[in-house]
């Protein structure tokens, strides 16, 4: 199964200057819980945004056309090539960035999105439109002392 996972603002913004837009501890915990023990596929710039490199307890795959290597990661030149090296029973999470999300959308079985109830002041990276996907679950999280904005964990499945 291929799943896209992302945190998306109301205007579909997902990042600014190669960083996440919001610090949401519950979203980070949710991401870690869902992806631990599975395969994550990301673009090079997404990988470079991680402060400590490869994410532990996951198979890290980085997409890069250069001959670079990244410690703790497998590197493939394309999403298609990376997916050929995944087994049919492997749970694969596409974790960014925007060009990888766009390329993966037609291949994806479900979206696991954190929909953030805010529009950021600045953003330079956006998630592709997903209005044609069917919502299957939603869990609301209000603002609190650790979260400056409210958000929902939302699951979507392909409509066709």
Tab-separated table of C-alpha atoms in Angstrom:
chain	number	residue	atom	x	y	z
A	1	UNK	CA	0.000	0.000	0.000
A	2	UNK	CA	1.224	3.489	-0.857
A	3	UNK	CA	0.202	6.305	1.473
A	4	UNK	CA	0.938	10.007	1.259
A	5	UNK	CA	1.354	11.663	4.647
A	6	UNK	CA	1.555	15.454	5.059
A	7	UNK	CA	0.585	18.443	7.190
A	8	UNK	CA	-1.380	20.867	5.015
A	9	UNK	CA	-2.554	24.416	5.758
A	10	UNK	CA	-5.895	25.760	4.487
A	11	UNK	CA	-4.222	27.174	1.346
A	12	UNK	CA	-2.438	23.808	0.723
A	13	UNK	CA	0.873	25.242	2.000
A	14	UNK	CA	3.271	22.643	3.421
A	15	UNK	CA	6.573	24.470	3.832
A	16	UNK	CA	8.698	27.575	3.709
A	17	UNK	CA	12.453	27.709	3.049
A	18	UNK	CA	12.761	23.910	3.404
A	19	UNK	CA	11.089	23.823	6.831
A	20	UNK	CA	7.700	22.824	8.170
A	21	UNK	CA	5.262	25.688	8.706
A	22	UNK	CA	4.018	24.699	12.159
A	23	UNK	CA	5.413	23.058	15.261
A	24	UNK	CA	2.710	20.591	16.289
A	25	UNK	CA	4.024	17.991	18.773
A	26	UNK	CA	0.920	15.786	18.437
A	27	UNK	CA	1.326	15.768	14.644
A	28	UNK	CA	4.984	14.726	14.977
A	29	UNK	CA	3.979	11.926	17.367
A	30	UNK	CA	1.202	10.834	14.968
A	31	UNK	CA	3.693	10.789	12.050
A	32	UNK	CA	6.208	8.761	14.074
A	33	UNK	CA	3.531	6.246	15.178
A	34	UNK	CA	2.227	5.736	11.641
A	35	UNK	CA	5.573	5.457	9.849
A	36	UNK	CA	7.747	3.551	12.354
A	37	UNK	CA	8.547	0.084	11.076
A	38	UNK	CA	7.677	1.008	7.495
A	39	UNK	CA	9.283	2.499	4.394
A	40	UNK	CA	9.401	6.271	3.887
A	41	UNK	CA	10.180	7.843	0.527
A	42	UNK	CA	11.223	11.476	0.237
A	43	UNK	CA	12.971	13.911	-2.027
A	44	UNK	CA	16.523	15.040	-1.315
A	45	UNK	CA	15.505	18.465	0.029
A	46	UNK	CA	13.037	16.882	2.459
A	47	UNK	CA	15.802	14.608	3.723
A	48	UNK	CA	18.172	17.572	4.075
A	49	UNK	CA	15.590	19.327	6.276
A	50	UNK	CA	15.889	16.621	8.961
A	51	UNK	CA	18.136	17.869	11.771
A	52	UNK	CA	19.482	14.396	12.644
A	53	UNK	CA	19.488	12.666	9.247
A	54	UNK	CA	17.693	9.388	8.540
A	55	UNK	CA	14.611	8.740	10.655
A	56	UNK	CA	15.143	5.817	13.029
A	57	UNK	CA	13.289	2.501	12.827
A	58	UNK	CA	12.204	3.077	9.230
A	59	UNK	CA	13.520	2.172	5.811
A	60	UNK	CA	14.568	5.602	4.478
A	61	UNK	CA	14.560	6.073	0.709
A	62	UNK	CA	15.773	9.350	-0.804
A	63	UNK	CA	15.056	10.324	-4.397
A	64	UNK	CA	18.034	12.036	-5.997
A	65	UNK	CA	19.374	12.099	-9.527
A	66	UNK	CA	22.883	12.872	-8.291
A	67	UNK	CA	25.301	10.134	-7.272
A	68	UNK	CA	25.207	11.373	-3.662
A	69	UNK	CA	24.774	8.979	-0.781
A	70	UNK	CA	22.933	9.757	2.439
A	71	UNK	CA	23.850	7.935	5.631
A	72	UNK	CA	21.201	5.427	6.670
A	73	UNK	CA	19.314	5.762	3.372
A	74	UNK	CA	18.862	4.007	0.086
A	75	UNK	CA	19.005	6.377	-2.900
A	76	UNK	CA	17.117	5.982	-6.180
A	77	UNK	CA	16.960	8.366	-9.149
A	78	UNK	CA	13.157	8.264	-9.452
A	79	UNK	CA	9.988	7.400	-7.569
A	80	UNK	CA	9.288	4.681	-10.125
A	81	UNK	CA	12.700	3.095	-9.500
A	82	UNK	CA	12.287	3.323	-5.708
A	83	UNK	CA	8.868	1.655	-5.837
A	84	UNK	CA	10.306	-1.194	-7.953
A	85	UNK	CA	12.582	-1.942	-4.967
A	86	UNK	CA	9.630	-2.185	-2.550
A	87	UNK	CA	7.690	-5.421	-2.073
A	88	UNK	CA	3.933	-5.665	-2.581
A	89	UNK	CA	3.353	-6.286	1.148
A	90	UNK	CA	5.526	-3.329	2.209
A	91	UNK	CA	3.724	-0.281	3.602
A	92	UNK	CA	5.214	2.743	1.846
A	93	UNK	CA	4.744	6.333	3.025
A	94	UNK	CA	5.491	9.248	0.708
A	95	UNK	CA	6.618	12.069	3.029
A	96	UNK	CA	7.507	14.942	0.687
A	97	UNK	CA	8.240	17.307	-0.822
A	98	UNK	CA	5.737	18.843	-3.161
A	99	UNK	CA	7.118	17.456	-6.441
A	100	UNK	CA	7.255	13.942	-4.964
A	101	UNK	CA	3.674	14.338	-3.703
A	102	UNK	CA	2.503	15.440	-7.172
A	103	UNK	CA	4.244	12.514	-8.858
A	104	UNK	CA	2.939	10.011	-6.275
A	105	UNK	CA	-0.726	11.124	-6.297
A	106	UNK	CA	-1.821	8.859	-9.190
A	107	UNK	CA	-0.071	5.861	-7.563
A	108	UNK	CA	-1.342	6.434	-4.030
A	109	UNK	CA	-3.995	4.376	-2.231
A	110	UNK	CA	-4.690	6.818	0.615
A	111	UNK	CA	-3.866	10.220	2.039
A	112	UNK	CA	-3.206	10.729	5.751
A	113	UNK	CA	-3.293	14.476	6.180
A	114	UNK	CA	-3.024	16.794	9.126
A	115	UNK	CA	-5.302	19.608	8.013
A	116	UNK	CA	-4.191	22.737	9.839
A	117	UNK	CA	-6.861	25.373	10.466
A	118	UNK	CA	-4.684	28.323	9.521
A	119	UNK	CA	-3.098	30.035	6.540
A	120	UNK	CA	0.599	30.839	7.032
A	121	UNK	CA	2.002	34.320	6.456
A	122	UNK	CA	4.651	32.887	4.117
A	123	UNK	CA	4.939	29.633	2.191
A	124	UNK	CA	6.835	28.491	-0.881
A	125	UNK	CA	5.879	24.812	-1.042
A	126	UNK	CA	2.366	23.482	-1.620
A	127	UNK	CA	0.473	20.185	-1.587
A	128	UNK	CA	-1.399	19.159	-4.743
A	129	UNK	CA	-5.201	19.570	-4.764
A	130	UNK	CA	-7.101	16.581	-3.367
A	131	UNK	CA	-10.772	17.623	-3.529
A	132	UNK	CA	-11.626	14.521	-5.567
A	133	UNK	CA	-10.573	12.142	-2.749
A	134	UNK	CA	-13.163	10.664	-0.341
A	135	UNK	CA	-12.818	11.431	3.368
A	136	UNK	CA	-13.033	8.261	5.489
A	137	UNK	CA	-12.073	9.489	8.984
A	138	UNK	CA	-11.478	12.748	10.864
A	139	UNK	CA	-10.159	13.457	14.367
A	140	UNK	CA	-10.185	17.069	15.623
A	141	UNK	CA	-7.469	18.560	17.857
A	142	UNK	CA	-8.146	22.027	19.321
A	143	UNK	CA	-5.547	24.674	20.173
A	144	UNK	CA	-3.885	24.154	23.543
A	145	UNK	CA	-0.720	25.149	25.412
A	146	UNK	CA	1.419	23.025	23.046
A	147	UNK	CA	-0.400	23.780	19.778
A	148	UNK	CA	-0.953	27.350	18.563
A	149	UNK	CA	-3.465	26.275	15.900
A	150	UNK	CA	-6.211	23.672	15.751
A	151	UNK	CA	-5.914	20.795	13.308
A	152	UNK	CA	-7.567	17.559	12.212
A	153	UNK	CA	-6.074	14.178	11.374
A	154	UNK	CA	-7.945	13.202	8.203
A	155	UNK	CA	-7.860	9.991	6.152
A	156	UNK	CA	-8.819	9.954	2.485
A	157	UNK	CA	-9.228	7.203	-0.080
A	158	UNK	CA	-9.233	7.437	-3.844
A	159	UNK	CA	-12.751	7.933	-5.232
A	160	UNK	CA	-12.221	5.953	-8.435
